Tab-separated table of C-alpha atoms and ligand atoms in Angstrom:
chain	number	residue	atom	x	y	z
A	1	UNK	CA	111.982	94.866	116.032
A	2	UNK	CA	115.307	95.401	114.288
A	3	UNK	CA	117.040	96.271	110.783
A	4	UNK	CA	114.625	96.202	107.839
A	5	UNK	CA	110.977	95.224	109.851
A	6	UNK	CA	111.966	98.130	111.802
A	7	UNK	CA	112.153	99.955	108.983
A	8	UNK	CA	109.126	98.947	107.401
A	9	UNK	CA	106.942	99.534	110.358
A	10	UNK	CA	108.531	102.895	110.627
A	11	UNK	CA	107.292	103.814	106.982
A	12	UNK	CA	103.661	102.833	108.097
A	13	UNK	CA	103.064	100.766	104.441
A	14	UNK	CA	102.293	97.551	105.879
A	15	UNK	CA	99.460	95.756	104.365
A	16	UNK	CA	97.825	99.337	104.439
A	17	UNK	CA	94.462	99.396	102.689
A	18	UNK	CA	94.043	101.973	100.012
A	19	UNK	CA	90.562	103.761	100.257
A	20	UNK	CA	89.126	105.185	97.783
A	21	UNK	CA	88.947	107.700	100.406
A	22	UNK	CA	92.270	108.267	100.668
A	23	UNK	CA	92.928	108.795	97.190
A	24	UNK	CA	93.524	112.065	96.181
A	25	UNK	CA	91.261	113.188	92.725
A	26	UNK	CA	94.658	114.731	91.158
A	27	UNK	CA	96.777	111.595	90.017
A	28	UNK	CA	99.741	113.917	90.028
A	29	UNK	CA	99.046	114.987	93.815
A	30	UNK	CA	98.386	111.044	94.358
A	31	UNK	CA	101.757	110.423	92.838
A	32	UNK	CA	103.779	113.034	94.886
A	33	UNK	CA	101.899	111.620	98.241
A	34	UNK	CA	103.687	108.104	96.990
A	35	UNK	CA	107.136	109.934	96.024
A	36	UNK	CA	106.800	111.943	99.720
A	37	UNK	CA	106.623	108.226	101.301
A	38	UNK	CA	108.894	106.601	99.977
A	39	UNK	CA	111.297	109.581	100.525
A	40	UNK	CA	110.134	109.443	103.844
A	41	UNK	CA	110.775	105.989	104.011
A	42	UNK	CA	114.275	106.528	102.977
A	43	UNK	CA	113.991	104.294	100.139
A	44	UNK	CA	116.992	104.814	97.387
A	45	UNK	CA	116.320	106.666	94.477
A	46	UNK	CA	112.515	106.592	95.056
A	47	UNK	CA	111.723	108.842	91.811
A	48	UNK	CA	113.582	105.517	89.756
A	49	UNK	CA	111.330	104.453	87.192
A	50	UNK	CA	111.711	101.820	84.271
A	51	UNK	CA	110.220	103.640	81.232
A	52	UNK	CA	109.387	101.388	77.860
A	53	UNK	CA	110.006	101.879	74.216
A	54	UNK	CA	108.958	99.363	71.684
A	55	UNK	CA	111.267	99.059	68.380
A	56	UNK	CA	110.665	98.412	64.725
A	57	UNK	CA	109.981	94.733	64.901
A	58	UNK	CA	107.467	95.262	68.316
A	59	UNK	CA	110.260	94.174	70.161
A	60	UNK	CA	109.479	96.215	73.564
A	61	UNK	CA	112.684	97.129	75.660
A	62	UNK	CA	113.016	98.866	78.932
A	63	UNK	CA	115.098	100.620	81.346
A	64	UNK	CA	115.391	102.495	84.351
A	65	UNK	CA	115.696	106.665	84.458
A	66	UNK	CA	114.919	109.587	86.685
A	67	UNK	CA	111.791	111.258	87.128
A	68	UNK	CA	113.113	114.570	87.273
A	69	UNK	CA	109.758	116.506	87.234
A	70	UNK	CA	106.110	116.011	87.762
A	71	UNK	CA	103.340	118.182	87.313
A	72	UNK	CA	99.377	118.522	86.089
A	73	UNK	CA	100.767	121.515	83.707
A	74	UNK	CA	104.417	120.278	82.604
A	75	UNK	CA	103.794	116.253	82.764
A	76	UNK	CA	106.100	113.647	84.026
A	77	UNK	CA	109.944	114.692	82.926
A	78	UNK	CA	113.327	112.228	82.381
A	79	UNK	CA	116.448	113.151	80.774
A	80	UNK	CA	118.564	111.399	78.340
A	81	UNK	CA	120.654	111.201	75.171
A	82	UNK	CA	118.505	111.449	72.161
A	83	UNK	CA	120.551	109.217	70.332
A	84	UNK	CA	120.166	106.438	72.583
A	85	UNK	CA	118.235	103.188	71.871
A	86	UNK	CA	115.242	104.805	74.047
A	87	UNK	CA	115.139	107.791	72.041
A	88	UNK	CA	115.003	106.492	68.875
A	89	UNK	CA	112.602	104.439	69.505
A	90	UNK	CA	109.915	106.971	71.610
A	91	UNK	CA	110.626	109.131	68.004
A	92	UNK	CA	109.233	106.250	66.619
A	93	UNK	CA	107.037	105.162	68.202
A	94	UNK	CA	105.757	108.213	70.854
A	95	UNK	CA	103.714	106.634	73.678
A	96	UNK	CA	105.018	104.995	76.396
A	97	UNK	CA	104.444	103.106	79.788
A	98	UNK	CA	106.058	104.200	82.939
A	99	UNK	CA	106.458	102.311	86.133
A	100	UNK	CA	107.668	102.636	89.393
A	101	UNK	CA	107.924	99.678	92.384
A	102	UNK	CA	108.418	100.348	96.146
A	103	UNK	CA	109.118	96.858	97.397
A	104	UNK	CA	109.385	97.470	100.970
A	105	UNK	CA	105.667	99.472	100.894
A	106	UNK	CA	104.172	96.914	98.816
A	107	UNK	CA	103.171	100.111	96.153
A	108	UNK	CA	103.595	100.012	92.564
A	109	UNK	CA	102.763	103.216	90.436
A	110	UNK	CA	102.123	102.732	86.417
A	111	UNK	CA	101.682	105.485	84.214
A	112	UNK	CA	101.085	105.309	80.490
A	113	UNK	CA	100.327	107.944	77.315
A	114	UNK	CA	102.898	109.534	74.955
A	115	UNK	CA	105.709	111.122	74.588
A	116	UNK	CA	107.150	114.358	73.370
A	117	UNK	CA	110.517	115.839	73.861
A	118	UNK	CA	111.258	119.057	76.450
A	119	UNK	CA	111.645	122.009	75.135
A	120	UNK	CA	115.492	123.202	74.980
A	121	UNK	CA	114.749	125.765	77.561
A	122	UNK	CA	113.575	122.730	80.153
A	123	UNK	CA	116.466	120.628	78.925
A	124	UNK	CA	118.818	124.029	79.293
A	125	UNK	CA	117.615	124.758	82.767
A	126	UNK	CA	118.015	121.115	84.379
A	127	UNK	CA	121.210	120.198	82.863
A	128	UNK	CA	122.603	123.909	84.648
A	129	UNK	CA	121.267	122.081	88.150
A	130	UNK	CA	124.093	118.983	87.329
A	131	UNK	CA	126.853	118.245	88.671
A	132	UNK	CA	129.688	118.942	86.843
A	133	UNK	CA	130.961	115.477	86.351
A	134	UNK	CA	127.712	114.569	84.983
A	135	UNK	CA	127.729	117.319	82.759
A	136	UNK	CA	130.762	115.734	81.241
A	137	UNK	CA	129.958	112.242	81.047
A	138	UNK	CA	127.119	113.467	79.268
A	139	UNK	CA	129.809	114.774	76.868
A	140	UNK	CA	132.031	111.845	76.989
A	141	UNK	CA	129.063	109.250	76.403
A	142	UNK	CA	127.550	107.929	72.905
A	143	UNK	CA	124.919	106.234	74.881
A	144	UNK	CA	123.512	102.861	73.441
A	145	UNK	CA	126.552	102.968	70.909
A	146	UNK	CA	129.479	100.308	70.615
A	147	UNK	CA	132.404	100.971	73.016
A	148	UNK	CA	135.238	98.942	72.202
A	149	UNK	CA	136.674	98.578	75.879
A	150	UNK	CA	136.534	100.746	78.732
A	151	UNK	CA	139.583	102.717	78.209
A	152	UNK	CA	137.713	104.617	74.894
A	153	UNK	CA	135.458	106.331	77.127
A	154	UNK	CA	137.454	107.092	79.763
A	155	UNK	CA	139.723	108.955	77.094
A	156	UNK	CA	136.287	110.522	75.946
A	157	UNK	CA	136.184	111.471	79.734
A	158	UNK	CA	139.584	113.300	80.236
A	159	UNK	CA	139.297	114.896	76.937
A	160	UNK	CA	135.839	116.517	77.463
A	161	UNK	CA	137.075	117.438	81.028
A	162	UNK	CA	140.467	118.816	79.408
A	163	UNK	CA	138.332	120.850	76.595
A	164	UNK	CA	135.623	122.569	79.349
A	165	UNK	CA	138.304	123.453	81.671
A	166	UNK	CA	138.090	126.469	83.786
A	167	UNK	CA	134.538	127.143	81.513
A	168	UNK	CA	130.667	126.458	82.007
A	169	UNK	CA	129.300	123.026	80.775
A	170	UNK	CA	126.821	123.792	77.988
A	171	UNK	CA	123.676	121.482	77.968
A	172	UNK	CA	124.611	119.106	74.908
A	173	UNK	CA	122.295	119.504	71.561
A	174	UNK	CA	122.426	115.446	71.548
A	175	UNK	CA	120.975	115.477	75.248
A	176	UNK	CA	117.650	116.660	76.923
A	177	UNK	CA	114.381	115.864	77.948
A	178	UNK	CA	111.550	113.597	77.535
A	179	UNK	CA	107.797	114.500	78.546
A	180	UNK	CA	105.032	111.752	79.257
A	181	UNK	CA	101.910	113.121	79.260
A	182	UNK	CA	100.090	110.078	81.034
A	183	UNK	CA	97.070	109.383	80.187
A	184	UNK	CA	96.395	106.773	82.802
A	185	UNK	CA	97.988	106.215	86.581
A	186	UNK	CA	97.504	103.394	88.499
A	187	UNK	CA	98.138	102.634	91.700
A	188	UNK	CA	98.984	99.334	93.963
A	189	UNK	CA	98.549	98.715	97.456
A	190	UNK	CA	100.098	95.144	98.494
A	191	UNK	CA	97.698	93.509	100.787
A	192	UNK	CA	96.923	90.503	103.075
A	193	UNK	CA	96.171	87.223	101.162
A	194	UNK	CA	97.258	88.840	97.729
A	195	UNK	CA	93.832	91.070	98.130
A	196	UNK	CA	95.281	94.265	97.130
A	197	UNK	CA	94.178	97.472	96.597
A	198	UNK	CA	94.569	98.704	92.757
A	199	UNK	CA	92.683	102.125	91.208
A	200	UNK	CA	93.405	103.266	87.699
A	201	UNK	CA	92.952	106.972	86.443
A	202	UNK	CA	91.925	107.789	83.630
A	203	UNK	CA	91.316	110.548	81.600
A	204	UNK	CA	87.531	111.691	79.993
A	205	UNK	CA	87.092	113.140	77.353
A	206	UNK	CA	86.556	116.346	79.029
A	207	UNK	CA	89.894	115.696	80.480
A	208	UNK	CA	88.573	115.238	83.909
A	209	UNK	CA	90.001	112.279	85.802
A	210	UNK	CA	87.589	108.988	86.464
A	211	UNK	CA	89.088	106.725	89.167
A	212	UNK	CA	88.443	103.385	89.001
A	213	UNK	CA	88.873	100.529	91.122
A	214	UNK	CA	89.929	96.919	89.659
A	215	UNK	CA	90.579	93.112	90.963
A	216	UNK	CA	94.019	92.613	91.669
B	301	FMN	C1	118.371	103.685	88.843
B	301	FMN	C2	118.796	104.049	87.450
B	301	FMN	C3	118.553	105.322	86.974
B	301	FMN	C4	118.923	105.675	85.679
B	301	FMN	N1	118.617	106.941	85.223
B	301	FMN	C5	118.860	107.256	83.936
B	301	FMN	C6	118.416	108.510	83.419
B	301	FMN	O1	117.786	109.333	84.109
B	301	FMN	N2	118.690	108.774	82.121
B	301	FMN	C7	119.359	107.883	81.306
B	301	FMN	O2	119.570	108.193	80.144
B	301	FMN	N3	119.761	106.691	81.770
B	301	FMN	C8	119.531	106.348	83.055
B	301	FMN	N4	119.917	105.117	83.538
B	301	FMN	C9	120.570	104.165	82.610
B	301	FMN	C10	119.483	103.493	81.747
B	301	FMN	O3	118.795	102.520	82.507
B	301	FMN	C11	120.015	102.868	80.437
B	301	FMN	O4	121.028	101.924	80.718
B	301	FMN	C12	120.583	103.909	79.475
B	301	FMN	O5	119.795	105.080	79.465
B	301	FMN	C13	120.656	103.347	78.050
B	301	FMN	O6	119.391	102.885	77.671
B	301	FMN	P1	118.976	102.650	76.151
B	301	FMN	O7	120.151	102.054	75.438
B	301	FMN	O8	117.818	101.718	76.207
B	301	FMN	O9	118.604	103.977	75.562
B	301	FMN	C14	119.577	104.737	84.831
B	301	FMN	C15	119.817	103.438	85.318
B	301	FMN	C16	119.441	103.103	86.612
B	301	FMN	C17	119.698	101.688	87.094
């Protein structure tokens, strides 16, 4: 075995059955097992997510961000520019679907329920842990807006750079977080023969999680 079978085998995911067994009652403890895997596996950017956002006309639109937090208490976290496209639209529209895809262990996650913004102490806290080139281009960037050409922003870039120099980045008021408080989790296991595994989670009334199993 050699190159990416090698690799595959090494990460243990192939054609693995899910069990209902195996599954831990805790979607959130599910979901790190997942994230610990594919880390494991040394997949890039494992916690990479596409997160949706549907706008005036029902036009849905996605993208990809970073889960930077995930927790029973605190929800699932991401980080952005609240005047983005995204933004606007989760203020309009506050529920959203999440979903992640591990090609190489056959697993897709999805998460759905709504969507509230961090508090400023969260958004505070994380955007101390950036680097500090991040910190500027989140400065330097209208994100979603119309840039002209390339050379605008890279302008943007030197003179944000130019005006924090030698001082500490604050977290921007037009930047921060985004909580999803899912709802439901499901989870894919690739199989044999297209006979996966899939089990959805979903919160009672009580607010106790039900796991269910469905066709693939
Ligand atoms: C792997 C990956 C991770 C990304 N992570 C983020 C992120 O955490 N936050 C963010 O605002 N954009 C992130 N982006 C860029 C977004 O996908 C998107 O282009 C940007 O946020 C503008 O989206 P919008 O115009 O729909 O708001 C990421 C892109 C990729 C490919």
């Amino acid at each position: 075995m050699f190159g990416i079978t090698a690799w595959i085998h090494a990460a243990g995911c192939v054609s693995r059955p899910l069990n209902p067994e195996d599954l831990s009652p805790d979607p959130y403890e599910q979901l790190t097992l997942w994230l610990d895997k594919a880390r494991r596996a040394r997949l890039p950017e494992p916690n990479a997510m596409a997160v949706c956002s549907v706008g005036e006309d029902g036009t849905p639109s996605q993208r990809m961000v970073l889960m930077k937090h995930h927790s029973p208490e605190n929800g699932v976290l991401f980080y952005t520019n609240y005047a983005s496209r995204k933004a606007k639209e989760l203020e309009a529209h506050p529920k959203t679907s999440l979903l992640i895809h591990y090609h190489l262990l056959q697993r897709q996650i999805r998460m759905t329920g709504p969507v509230e913004r961090a508090t400023r102490a969260e958004s505070e806290a994380y955007f101390a842990t950036r680097p500090r080139s991040s910190q500027l281009g989140a400065w330097a960037s209208r994100q979603s807006d119309i840039l002209p050409d390339r050379a605008t922003f890279e302008a943007r870039f030197e003179k944000v750079k130019k005006e924090f120099e030698g001082k500490d980045i604050p977290c921007p008021e037009f930047w921060g977080g985004y909580r999803v408080r899912p709802d439901t989790f499901e989870f894919w296991q690739g199989r044999a023969y297209r006979l996966h595994d899939r089990f959805v989670y979903a919160r009672d009334p009580a607010g106790a999680w039900t796991i269910t199993r469905l066709y693939p």
